[in-house]
Tab-separated table of N, CA and C in Angstrom:
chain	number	residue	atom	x	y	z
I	7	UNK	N	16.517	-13.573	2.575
I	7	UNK	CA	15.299	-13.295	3.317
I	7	UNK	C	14.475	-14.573	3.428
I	8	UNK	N	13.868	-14.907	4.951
I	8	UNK	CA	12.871	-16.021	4.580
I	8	UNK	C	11.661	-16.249	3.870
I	9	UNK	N	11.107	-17.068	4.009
I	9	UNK	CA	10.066	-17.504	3.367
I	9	UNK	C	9.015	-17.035	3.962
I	10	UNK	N	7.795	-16.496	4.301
I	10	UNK	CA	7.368	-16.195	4.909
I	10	UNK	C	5.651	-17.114	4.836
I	11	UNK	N	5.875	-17.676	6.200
I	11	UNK	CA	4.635	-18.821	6.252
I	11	UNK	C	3.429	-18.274	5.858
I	12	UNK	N	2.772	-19.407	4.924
I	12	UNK	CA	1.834	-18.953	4.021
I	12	UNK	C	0.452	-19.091	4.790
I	13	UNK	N	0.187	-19.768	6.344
I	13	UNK	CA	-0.474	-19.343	7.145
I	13	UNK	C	-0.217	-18.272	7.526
I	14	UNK	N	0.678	-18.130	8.442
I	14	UNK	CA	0.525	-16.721	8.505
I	14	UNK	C	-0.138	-15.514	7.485
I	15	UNK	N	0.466	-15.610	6.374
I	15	UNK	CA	-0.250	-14.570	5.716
I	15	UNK	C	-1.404	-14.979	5.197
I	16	UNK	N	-2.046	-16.233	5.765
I	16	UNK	CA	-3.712	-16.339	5.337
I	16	UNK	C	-4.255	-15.445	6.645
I	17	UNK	N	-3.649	-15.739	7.582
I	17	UNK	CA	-4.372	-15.479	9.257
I	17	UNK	C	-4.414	-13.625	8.869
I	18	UNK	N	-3.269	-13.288	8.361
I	18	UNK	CA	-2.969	-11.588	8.198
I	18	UNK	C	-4.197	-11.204	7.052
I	19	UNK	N	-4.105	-11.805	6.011
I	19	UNK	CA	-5.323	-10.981	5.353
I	19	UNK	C	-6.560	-11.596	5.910
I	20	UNK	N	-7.109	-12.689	6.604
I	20	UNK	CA	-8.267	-12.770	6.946
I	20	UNK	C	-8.655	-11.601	8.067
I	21	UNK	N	-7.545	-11.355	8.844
I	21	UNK	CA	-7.845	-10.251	10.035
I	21	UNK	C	-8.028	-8.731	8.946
I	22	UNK	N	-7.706	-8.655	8.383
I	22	UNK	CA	-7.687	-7.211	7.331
I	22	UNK	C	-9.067	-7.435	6.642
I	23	UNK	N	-9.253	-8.474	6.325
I	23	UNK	CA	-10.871	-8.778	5.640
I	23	UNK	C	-11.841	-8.277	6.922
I	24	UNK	N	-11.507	-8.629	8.242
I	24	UNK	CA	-12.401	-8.869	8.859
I	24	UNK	C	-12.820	-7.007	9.388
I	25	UNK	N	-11.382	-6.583	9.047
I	25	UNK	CA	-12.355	-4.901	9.488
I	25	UNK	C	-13.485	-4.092	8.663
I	26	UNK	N	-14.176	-3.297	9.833
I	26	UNK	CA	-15.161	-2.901	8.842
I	26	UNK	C	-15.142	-1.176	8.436
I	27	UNK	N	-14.810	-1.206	9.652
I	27	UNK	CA	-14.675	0.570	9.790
I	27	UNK	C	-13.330	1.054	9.332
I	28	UNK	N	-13.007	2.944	9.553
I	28	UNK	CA	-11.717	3.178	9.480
I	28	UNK	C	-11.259	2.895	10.887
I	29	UNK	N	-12.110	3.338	12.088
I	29	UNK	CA	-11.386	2.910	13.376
I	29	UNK	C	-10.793	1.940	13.224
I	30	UNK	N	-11.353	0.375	12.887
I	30	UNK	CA	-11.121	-0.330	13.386
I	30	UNK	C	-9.678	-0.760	12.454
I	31	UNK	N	-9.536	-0.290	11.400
I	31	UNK	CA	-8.403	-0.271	10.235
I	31	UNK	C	-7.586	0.580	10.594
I	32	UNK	N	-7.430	1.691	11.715
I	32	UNK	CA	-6.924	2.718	12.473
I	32	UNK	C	-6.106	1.809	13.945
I	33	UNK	N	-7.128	1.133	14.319
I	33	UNK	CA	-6.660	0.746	15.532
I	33	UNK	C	-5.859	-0.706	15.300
I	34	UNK	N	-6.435	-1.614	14.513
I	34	UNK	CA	-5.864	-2.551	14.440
I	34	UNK	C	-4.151	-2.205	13.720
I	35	UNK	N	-4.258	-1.647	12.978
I	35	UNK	CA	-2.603	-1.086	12.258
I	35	UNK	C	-1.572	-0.081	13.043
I	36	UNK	N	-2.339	0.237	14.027
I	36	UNK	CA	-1.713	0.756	14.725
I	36	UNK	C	-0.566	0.157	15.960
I	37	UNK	N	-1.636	-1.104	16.542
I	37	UNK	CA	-1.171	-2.045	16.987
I	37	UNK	C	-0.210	-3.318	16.457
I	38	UNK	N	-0.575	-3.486	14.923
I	38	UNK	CA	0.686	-4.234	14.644
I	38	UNK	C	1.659	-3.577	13.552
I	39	UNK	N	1.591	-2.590	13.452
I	39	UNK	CA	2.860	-1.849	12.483
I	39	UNK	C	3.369	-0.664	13.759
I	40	UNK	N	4.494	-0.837	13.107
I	40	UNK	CA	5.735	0.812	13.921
I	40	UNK	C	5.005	1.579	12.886
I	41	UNK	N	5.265	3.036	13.855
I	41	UNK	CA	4.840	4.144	13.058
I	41	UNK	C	5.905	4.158	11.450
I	42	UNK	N	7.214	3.398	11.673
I	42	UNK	CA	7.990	3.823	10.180
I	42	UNK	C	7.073	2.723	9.506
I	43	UNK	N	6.837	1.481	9.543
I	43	UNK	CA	6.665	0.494	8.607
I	43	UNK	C	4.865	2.016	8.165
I	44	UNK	N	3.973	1.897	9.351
I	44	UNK	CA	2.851	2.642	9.101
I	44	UNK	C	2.964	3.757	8.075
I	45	UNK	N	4.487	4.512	8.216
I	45	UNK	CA	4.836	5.620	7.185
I	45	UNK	C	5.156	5.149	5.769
I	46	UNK	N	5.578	3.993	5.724
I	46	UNK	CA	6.591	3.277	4.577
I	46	UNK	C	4.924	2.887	3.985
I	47	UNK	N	4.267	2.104	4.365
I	47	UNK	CA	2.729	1.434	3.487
I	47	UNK	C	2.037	3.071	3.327
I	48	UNK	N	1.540	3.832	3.936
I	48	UNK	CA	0.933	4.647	2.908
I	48	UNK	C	1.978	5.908	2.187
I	49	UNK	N	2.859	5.913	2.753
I	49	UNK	CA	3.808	6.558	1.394
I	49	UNK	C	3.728	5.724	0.286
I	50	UNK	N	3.772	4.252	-0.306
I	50	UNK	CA	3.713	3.881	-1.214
I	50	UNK	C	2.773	3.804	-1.901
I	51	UNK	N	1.119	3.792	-1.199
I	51	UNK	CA	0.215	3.943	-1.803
I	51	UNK	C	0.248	5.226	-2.257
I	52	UNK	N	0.836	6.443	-1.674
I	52	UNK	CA	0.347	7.808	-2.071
I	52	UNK	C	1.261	8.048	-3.643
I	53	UNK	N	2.529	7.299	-3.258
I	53	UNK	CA	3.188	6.985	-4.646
I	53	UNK	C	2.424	6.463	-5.617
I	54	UNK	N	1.993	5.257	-5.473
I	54	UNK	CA	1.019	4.713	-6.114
I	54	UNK	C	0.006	5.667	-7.120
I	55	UNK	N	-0.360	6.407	-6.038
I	55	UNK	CA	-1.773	7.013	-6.831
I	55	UNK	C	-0.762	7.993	-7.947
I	56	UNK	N	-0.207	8.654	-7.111
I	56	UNK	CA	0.493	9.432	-7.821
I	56	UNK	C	0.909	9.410	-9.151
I	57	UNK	N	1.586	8.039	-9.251
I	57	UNK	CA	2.117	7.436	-10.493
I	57	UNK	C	0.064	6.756	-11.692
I	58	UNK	N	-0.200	6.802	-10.812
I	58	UNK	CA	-1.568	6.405	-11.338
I	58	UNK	C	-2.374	7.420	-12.003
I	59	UNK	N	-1.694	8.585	-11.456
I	59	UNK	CA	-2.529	10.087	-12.092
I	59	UNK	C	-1.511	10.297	-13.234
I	60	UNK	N	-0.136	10.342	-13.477
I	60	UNK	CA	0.138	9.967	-14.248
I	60	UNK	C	1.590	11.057	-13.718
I	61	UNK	N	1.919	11.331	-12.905
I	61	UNK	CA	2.670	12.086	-12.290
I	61	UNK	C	3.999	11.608	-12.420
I	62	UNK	N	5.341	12.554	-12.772
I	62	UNK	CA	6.699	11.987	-13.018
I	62	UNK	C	7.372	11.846	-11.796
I	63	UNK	N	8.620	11.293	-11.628
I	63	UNK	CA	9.255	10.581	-10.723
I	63	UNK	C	9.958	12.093	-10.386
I	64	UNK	N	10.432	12.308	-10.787
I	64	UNK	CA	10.729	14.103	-9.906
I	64	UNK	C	9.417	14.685	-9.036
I	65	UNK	N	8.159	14.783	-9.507
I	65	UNK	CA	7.022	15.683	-8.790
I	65	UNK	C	7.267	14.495	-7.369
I	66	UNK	N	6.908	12.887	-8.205
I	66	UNK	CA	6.601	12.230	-6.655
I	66	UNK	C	7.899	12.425	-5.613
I	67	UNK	N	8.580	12.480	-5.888
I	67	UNK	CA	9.963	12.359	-5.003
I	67	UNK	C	9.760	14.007	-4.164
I	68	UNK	N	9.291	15.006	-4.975
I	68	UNK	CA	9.561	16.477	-3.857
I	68	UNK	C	8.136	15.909	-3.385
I	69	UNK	N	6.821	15.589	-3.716
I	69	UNK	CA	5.391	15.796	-2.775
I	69	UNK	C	5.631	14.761	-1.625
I	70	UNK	N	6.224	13.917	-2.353
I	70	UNK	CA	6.092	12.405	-0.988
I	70	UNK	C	7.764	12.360	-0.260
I	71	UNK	N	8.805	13.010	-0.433
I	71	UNK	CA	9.520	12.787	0.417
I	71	UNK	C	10.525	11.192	-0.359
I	72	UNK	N	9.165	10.476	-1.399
I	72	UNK	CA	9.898	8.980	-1.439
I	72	UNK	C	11.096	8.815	-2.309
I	73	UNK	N	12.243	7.728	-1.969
I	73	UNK	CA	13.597	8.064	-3.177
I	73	UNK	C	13.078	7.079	-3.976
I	74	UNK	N	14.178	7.046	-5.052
I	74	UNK	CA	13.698	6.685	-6.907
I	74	UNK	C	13.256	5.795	-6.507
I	75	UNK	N	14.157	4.651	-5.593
I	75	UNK	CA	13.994	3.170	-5.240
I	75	UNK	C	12.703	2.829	-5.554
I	76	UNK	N	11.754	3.641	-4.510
I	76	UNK	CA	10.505	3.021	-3.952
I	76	UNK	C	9.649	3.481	-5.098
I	77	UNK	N	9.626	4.534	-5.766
I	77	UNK	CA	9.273	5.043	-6.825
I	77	UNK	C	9.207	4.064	-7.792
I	78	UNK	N	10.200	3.751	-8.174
I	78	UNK	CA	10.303	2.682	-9.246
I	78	UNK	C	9.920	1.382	-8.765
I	79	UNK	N	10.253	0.734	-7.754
I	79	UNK	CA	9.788	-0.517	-7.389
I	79	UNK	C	8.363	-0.153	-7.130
I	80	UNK	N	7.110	1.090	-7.016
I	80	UNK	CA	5.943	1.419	-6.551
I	80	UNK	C	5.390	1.098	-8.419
I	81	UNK	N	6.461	1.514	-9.247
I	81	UNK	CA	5.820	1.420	-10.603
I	81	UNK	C	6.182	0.519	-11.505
I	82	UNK	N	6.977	-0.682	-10.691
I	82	UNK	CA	6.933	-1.533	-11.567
I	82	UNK	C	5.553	-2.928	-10.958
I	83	UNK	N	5.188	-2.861	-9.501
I	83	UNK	CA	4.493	-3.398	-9.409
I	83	UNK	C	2.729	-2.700	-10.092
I	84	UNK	N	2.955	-1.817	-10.150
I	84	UNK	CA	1.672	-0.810	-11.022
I	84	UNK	C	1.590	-1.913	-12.678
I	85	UNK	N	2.665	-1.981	-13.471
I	85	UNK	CA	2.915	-1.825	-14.631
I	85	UNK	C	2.916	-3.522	-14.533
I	86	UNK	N	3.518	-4.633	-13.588
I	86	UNK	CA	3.789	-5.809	-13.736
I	86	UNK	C	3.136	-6.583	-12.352
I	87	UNK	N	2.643	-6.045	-11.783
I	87	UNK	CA	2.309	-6.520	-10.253
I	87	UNK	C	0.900	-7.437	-10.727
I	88	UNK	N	0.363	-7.203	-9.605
I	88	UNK	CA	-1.091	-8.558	-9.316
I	88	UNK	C	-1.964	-7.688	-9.517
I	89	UNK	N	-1.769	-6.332	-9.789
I	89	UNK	CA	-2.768	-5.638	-9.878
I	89	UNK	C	-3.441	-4.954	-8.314
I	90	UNK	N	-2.948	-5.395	-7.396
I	90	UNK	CA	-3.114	-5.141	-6.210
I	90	UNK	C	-3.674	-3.192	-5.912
I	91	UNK	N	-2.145	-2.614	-6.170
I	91	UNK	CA	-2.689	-1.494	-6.258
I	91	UNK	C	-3.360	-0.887	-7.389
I	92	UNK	N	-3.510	-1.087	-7.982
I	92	UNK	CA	-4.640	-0.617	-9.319
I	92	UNK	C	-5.927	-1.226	-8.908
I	93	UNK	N	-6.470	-1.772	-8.182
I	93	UNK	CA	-7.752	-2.189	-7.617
I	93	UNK	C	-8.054	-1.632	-6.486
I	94	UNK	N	-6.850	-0.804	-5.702
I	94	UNK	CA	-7.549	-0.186	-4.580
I	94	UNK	C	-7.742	1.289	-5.115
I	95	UNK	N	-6.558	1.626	-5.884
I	95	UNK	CA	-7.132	2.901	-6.192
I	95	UNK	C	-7.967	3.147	-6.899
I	96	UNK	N	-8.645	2.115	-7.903
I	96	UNK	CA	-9.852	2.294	-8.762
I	96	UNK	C	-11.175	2.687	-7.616
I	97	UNK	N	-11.073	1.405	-6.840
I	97	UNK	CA	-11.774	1.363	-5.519
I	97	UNK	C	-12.157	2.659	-5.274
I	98	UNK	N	-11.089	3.266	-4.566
I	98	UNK	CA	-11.097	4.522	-4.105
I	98	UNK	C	-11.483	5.559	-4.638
I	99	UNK	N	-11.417	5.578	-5.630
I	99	UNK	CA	-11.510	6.586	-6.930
I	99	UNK	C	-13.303	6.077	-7.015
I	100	UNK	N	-13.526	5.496	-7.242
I	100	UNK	CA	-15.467	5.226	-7.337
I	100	UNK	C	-16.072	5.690	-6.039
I	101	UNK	N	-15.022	5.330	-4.472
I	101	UNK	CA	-15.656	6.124	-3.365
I	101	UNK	C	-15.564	7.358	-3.360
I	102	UNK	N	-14.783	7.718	-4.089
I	102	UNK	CA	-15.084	9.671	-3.905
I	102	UNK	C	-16.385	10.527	-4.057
């Protein structure tokens, strides 16, 4: 797999910084993701949370549809990652 230019992915999260609304986090993702990649990013977050509530890899696999793969690669970045998703769902979890 390549490398993937590290402008580019400054230009990609500065445009993601720059939304404010859900429209505009609606419309802009709409326009640059396929509906599968669009299905594939919040199935993993919903994994995510899932595994964050503290939920086993059997419940997530019948609620979300997702196989072990993503399951496990969703919980090893939980357990070893940047912390990425454990900061949005905290996030989220204080907006409720």
């Amino acid at each position: 797999m390549p490398k993937i230019d590290k402008h580019y992915l400054d230009n990609l999260y500065q445009a993601v910084l720059s939304l404010r609304t859900k429209q505009e986090c609606a419309a802009f993702f709409d326009d640059i993701c396929t509906v599968q990649e669009l299905e594939a990013l919040s199935q993993r977050l919903e994994v995510a949370r899932l595994l964050y509530e503290g939920n086993n890899y059997v419940d997530i696999n019948k609620l979300t549809g997702a196989s072990t793969a993503t399951i496990c690669r969703v919980s090893k970045c939980l357990s070893y990652g940047d912390g990425g998703y454990k900061g949005v769902l905290e996030k989220m979890k204080e907006e409720k």
